[in-house]
Short mmCIF file of C-alpha atoms and ligand atoms in Angstrom, two decimals:
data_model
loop_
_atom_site.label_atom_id
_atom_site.label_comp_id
_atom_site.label_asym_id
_atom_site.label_seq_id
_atom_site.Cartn_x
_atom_site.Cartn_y
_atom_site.Cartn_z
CA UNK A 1 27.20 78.98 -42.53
CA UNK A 2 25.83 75.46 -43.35
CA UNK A 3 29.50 73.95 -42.88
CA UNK A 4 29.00 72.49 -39.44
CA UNK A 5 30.39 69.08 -38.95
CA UNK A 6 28.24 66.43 -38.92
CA UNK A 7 27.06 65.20 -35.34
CA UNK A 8 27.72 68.43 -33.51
CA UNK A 9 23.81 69.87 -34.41
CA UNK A 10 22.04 70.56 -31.23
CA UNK A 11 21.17 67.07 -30.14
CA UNK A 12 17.79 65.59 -28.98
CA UNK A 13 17.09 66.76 -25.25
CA UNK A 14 15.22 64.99 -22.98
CA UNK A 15 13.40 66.56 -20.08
CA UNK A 16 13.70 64.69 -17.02
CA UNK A 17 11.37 66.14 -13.94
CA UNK A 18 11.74 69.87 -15.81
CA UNK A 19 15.31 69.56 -16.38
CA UNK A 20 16.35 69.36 -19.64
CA UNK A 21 19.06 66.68 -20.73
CA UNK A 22 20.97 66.21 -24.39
CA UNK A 23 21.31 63.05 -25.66
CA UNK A 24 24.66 62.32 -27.03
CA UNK A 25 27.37 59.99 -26.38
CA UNK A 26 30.91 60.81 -25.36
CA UNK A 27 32.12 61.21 -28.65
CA UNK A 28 28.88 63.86 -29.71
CA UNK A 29 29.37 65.86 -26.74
CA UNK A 30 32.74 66.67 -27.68
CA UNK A 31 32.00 67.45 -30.96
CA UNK A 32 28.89 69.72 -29.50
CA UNK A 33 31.19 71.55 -27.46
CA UNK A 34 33.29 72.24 -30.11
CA UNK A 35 31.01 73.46 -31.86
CA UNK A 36 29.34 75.73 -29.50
CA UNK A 37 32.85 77.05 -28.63
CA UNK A 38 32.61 78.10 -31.83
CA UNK A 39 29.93 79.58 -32.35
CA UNK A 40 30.44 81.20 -28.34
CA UNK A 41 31.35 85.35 -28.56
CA UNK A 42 33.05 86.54 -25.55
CA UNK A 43 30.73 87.45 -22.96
CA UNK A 44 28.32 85.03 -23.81
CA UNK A 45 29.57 81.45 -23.03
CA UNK A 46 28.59 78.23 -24.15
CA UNK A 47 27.65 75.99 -20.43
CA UNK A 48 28.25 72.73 -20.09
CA UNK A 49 26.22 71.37 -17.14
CA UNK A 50 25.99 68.11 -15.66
CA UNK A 51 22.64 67.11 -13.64
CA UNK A 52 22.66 64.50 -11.60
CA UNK A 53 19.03 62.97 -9.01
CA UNK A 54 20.39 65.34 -6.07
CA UNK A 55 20.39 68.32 -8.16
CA UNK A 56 17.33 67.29 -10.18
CA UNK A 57 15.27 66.23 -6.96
CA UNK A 58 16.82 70.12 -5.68
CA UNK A 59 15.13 72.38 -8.49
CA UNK A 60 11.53 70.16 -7.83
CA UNK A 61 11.39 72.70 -4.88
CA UNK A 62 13.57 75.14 -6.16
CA UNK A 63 12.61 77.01 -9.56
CA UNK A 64 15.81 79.10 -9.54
CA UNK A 65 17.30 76.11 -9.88
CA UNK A 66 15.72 74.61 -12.36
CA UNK A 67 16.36 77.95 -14.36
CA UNK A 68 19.58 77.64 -13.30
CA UNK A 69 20.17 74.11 -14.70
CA UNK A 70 17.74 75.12 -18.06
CA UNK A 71 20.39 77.66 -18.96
CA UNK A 72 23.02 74.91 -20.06
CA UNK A 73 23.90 74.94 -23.70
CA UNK A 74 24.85 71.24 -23.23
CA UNK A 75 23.51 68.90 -20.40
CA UNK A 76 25.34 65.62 -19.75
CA UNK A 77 23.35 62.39 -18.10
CA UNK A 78 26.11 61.91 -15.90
CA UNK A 79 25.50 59.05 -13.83
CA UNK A 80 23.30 55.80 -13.97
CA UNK A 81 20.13 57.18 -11.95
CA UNK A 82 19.41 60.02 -14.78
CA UNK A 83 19.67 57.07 -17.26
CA UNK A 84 17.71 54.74 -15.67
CA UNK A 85 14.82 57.68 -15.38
CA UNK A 86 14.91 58.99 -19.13
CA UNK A 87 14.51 55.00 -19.85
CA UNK A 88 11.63 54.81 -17.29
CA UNK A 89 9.82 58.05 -18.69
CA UNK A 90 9.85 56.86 -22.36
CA UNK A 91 12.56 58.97 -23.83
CA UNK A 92 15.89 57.10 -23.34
CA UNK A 93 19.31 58.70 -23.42
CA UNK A 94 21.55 56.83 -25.79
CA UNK A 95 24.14 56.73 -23.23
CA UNK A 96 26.08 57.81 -19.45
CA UNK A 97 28.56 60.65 -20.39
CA UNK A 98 30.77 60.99 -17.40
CA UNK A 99 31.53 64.68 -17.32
CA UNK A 100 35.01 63.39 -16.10
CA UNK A 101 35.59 62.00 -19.21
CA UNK A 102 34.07 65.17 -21.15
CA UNK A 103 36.56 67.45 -19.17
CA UNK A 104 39.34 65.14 -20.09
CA UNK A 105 38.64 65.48 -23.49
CA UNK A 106 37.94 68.92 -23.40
CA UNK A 107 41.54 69.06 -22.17
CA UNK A 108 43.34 67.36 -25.08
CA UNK A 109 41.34 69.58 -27.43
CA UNK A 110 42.25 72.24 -25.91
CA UNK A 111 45.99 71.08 -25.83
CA UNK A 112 46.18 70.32 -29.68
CA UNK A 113 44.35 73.54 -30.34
CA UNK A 114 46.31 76.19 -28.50
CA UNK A 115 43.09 77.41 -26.20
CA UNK A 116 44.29 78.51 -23.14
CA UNK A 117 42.63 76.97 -20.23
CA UNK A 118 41.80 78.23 -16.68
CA UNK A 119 40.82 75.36 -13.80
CA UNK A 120 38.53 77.13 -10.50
CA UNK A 121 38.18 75.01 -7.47
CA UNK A 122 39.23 72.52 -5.04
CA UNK A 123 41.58 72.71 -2.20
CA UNK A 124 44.56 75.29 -2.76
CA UNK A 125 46.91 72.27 -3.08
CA UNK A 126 44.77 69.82 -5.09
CA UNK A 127 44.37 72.49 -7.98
CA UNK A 128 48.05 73.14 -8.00
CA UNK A 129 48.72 69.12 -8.62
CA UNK A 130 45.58 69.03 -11.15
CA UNK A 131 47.42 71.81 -13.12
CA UNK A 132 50.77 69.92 -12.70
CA UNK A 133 48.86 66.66 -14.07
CA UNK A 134 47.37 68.23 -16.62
CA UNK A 135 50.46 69.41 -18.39
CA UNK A 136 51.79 66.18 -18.20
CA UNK A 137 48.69 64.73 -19.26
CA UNK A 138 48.35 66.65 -21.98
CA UNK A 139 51.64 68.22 -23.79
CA UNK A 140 51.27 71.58 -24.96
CA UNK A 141 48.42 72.29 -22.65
CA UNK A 142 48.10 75.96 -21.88
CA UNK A 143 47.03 76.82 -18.09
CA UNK A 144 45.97 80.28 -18.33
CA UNK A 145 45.62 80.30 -14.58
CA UNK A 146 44.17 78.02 -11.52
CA UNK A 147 43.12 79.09 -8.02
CA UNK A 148 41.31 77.02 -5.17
CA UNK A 149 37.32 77.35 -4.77
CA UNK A 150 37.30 78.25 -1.26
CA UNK A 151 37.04 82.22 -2.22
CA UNK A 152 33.62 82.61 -0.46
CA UNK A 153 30.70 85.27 -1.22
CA UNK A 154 33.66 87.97 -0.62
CA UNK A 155 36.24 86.18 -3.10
CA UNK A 156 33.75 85.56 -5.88
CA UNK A 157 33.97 88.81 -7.63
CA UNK A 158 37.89 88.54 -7.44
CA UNK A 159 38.08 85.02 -8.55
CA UNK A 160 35.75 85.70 -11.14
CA UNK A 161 38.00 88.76 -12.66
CA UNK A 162 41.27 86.71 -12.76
CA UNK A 163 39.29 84.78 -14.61
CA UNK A 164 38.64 87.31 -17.25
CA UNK A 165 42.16 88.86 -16.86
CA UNK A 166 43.70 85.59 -17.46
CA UNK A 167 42.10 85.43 -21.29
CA UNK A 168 41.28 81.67 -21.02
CA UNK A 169 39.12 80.17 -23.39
CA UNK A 170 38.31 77.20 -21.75
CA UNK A 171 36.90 77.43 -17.95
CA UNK A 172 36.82 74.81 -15.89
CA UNK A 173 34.91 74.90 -12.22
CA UNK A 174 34.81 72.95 -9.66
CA UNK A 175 33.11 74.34 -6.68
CA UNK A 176 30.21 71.20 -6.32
CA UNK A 177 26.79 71.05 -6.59
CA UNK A 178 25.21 73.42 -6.75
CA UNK A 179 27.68 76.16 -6.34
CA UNK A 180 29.37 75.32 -9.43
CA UNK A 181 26.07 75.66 -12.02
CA UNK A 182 25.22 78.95 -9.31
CA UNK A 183 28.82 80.38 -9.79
CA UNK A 184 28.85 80.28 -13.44
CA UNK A 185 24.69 81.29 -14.38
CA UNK A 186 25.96 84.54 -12.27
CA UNK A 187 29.36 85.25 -13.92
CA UNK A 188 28.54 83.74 -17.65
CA UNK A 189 29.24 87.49 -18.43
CA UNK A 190 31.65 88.26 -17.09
CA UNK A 191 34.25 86.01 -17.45
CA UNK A 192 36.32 87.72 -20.52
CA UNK A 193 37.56 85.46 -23.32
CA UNK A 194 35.60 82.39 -22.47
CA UNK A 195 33.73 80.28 -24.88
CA UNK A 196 33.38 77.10 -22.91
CA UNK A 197 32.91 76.85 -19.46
CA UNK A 198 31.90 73.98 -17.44
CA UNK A 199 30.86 72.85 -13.88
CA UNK A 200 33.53 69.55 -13.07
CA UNK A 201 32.04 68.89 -9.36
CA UNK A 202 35.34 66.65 -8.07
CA UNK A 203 36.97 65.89 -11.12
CA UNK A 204 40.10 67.93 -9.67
CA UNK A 205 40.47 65.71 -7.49
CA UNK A 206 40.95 62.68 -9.57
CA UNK A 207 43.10 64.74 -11.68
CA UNK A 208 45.50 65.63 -9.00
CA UNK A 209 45.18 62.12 -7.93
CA UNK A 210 43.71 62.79 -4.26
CA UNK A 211 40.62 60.79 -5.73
CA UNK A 212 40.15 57.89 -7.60
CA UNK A 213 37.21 56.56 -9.75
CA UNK A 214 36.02 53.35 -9.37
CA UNK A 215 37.70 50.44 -11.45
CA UNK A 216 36.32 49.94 -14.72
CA UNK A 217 34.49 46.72 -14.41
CA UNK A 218 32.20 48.30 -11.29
CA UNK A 219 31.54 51.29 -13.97
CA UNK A 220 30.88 49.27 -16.25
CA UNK A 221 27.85 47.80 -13.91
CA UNK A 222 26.85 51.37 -13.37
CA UNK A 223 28.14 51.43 -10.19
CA UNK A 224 30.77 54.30 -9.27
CA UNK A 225 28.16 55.94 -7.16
CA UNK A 226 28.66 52.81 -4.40
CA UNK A 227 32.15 52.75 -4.59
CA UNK A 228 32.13 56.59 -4.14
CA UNK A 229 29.30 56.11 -1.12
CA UNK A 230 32.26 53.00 0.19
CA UNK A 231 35.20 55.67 0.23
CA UNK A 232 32.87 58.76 1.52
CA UNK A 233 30.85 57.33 3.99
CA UNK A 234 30.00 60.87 5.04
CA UNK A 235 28.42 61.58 1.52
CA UNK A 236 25.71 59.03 2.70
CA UNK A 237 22.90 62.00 3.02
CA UNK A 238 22.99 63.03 0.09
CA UNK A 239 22.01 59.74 -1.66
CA UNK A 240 18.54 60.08 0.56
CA UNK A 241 17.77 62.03 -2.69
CA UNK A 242 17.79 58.99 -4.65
CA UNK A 243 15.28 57.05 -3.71
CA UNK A 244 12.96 60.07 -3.93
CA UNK A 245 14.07 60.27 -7.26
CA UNK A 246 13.38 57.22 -7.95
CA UNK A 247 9.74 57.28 -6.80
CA UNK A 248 9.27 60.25 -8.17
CA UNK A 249 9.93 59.20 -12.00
CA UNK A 250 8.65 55.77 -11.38
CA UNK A 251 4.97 57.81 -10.43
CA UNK A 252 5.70 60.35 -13.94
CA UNK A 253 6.35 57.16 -15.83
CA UNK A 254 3.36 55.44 -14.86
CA UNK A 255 1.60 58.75 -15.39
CA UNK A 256 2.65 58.41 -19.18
CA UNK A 257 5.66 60.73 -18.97
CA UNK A 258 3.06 63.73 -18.38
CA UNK A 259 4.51 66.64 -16.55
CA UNK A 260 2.00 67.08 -13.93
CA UNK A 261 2.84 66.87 -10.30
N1 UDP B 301 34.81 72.69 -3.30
C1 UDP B 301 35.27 73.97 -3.49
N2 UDP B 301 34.76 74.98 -2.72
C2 UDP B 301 33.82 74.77 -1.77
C3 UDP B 301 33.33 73.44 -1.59
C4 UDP B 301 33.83 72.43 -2.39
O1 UDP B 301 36.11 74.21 -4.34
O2 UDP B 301 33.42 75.73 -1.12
C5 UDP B 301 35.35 71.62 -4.15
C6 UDP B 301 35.86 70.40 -3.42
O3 UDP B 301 37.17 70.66 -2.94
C7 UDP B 301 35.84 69.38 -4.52
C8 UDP B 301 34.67 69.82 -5.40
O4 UDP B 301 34.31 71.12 -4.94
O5 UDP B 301 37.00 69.46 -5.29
C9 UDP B 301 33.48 68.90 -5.39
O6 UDP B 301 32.99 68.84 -4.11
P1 UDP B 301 32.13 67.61 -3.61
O7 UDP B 301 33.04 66.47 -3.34
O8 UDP B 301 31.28 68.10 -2.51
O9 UDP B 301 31.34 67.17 -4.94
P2 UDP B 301 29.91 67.34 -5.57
O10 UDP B 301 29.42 65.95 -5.70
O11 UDP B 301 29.08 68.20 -4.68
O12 UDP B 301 30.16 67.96 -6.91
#
C-alpha cells in the first residue's frame, strides 16, 4: 500500500453530457492502466473505454448506455469533438488520447512484461495479420489467442470462453461501437485471467495494415475524422451525430455546464 507510482492515481474525470471522461495524456493513461492491471483480480477487470460524440449523443436516449459507458475504469477523449466539448463546458481535458496509440502501448508493455495477450474482432483474416504484426511489432509479444468478431448472439458465449481458457491477461476487442463496450460490460466476469481489457473499435485494422490513419500533419489539425469520412464515404451517417453534439454542448455550455436537459 501507499507505493503507487506517481501519475497513475485515478485522474480528474470530466463528465461530458453524463458520460464520464479521465483526463490524462498518453503517457498517464498508460501508467493508469498499469496500475489498474494491478490492482485488477481475475474476474473483475479493469475497462478501458473510449467515448467518442456518436456514442455519447447514443446514451442521451439510451440510459443502458450511459451505464454501460459509466462502468469504465479508464475513459479516453479519443477524438477532437469530445475535446472541443469538455473545453466548451468549462472543464477541459488536458489532451486527445487516441486509443490507437493506448493499445499500441498497451502492446509493448505487455511484450516487455511477459502478459499474455488475446486480440477479439475484425474480419477472420485481418485479425490473423494484426497478430502476425504484432509479433513483429513487438518482440517477445505473447498472443494468447485471436479470433474474428463476427461470432454473433450464438458465438458470444463461445468466444467469450476461449477467452477465459486462453489465460490472457490483456484483452483486446474490437467489435465497434457499441458492441465492443456491450460485449465486454456483459462478459467483464467472465473472461478468466484478465486484468485489462479494452474496446479498440478498428484499430485491427490499422494493425494488420488493411487501414491506415491519417498522416500526421492532418492529426495534428485534429482532423483524422475527415480523412476517415474521405476513405469511408459510407461512414457519412454516422457523423449526422456530430453536429447534434455539437449543439447540444454548445446549449449545456451556455447553460453554465449545468446538467439539466
Ligand atoms: N466488427 C466486428 N464484428 C462485427 C462488426 C464489426 O468484428 O460484427 C469489426 C470490424 O471488422 C472492424 C471493427 O469492428 O474491425 C470496427 O468497426 P467499424 O469500422 O464499424 O468501427 P467503429 O467506428 O464502429 O468502432
Amino acid at each position: 500500500m501507499g507505493t503507487a507510482p506517481v501519475g497513475a492515481a485515478a485522474p480528474r474525470r470530466v463528465d461530458i453530457l453524463g458520460v464520464p471522461v479521465d483526463a490524462v495524456t498518453a503517457v498517464g493513461a498508460l501508467a493508469r492502466a498499469q496500475t489498474l492491471a494491478a490492482a485488477a483480480a481475475p474476474g473483475r477487470p479493469a475497462l478501458i473505454l473510449t467515448p467518442n460524440p456518436e456514442g455519447i449523443m447514443r446514451a442521451q436516449s439510451d440510459p443502458e448506455l450511459r451505464a454501460v459507458l459509466a462502468a469504465a475504469d479508464l475513459a479516453l477523449a479519443d477524438g477532437v469533438g469530445v475535446v472541443w466539448a469538455a473545453r466548451r463546458l468549462g472543464r477541459p481535458l488536458p489532451a486527445r488520447v487516441p486509443g490507437i496509440e493506448l493499445m499500441e502501448a498497451l502492446l509493448a508493455w505487455a511484450a516487455a512484461a511477459g502478459l499474455a495477450v488475446y486480440l477479439l474482432g475484425a474480419r477472420p483474416e485481418v485479425i490473423a495479420a494484426a497478430a502476425r504484426r504484432a509479433q513483429d511489432r513487438y518482440p517477445g509479444l505473447r498472443v494468447a489467442g485471436f479470433a474474428d468478431g463476427y461470432f454473433g448472439a450464438r458465438g458470444e458465449e463461445a468466444a467469450v470462453a476461449a477467452v477465459a481458457a486462453s489465460g490472457a491477461r490483456l484483452l483486446l476487442v474490437g467489435l465497434g461501437v457499441p458492441a465492443q463496450e456491450w460485449f465486454l460490460y456483459r462478459n467483464r466476469a467472465l473472461l478468466g485471467e484478465v486484468r485489462l481489457a479494452m474496446g479498440v473499435g478498428g484499430s485491427f485494422d490499422v494493425l494488420a495494415g488493411v487501414t491506415r490513419r491519417a498522416p500526421g500533419p492532418l492529426r495534428r489539425l485534429g482532423l483524422e475524422w475527415l480523412w476517415r469520412l474521405a476513405r469511408q464515404p459510407w461512414r457519412w451517417r454516422r457523423q449526422l451525430a456530430l453536429p447534434r453534439f455539437a449543439w447540444t454542448v454548445l446549449r449545456r455550455g451556455r447553460a453554465g455546464g449545468c446538467h439539466h436537459p
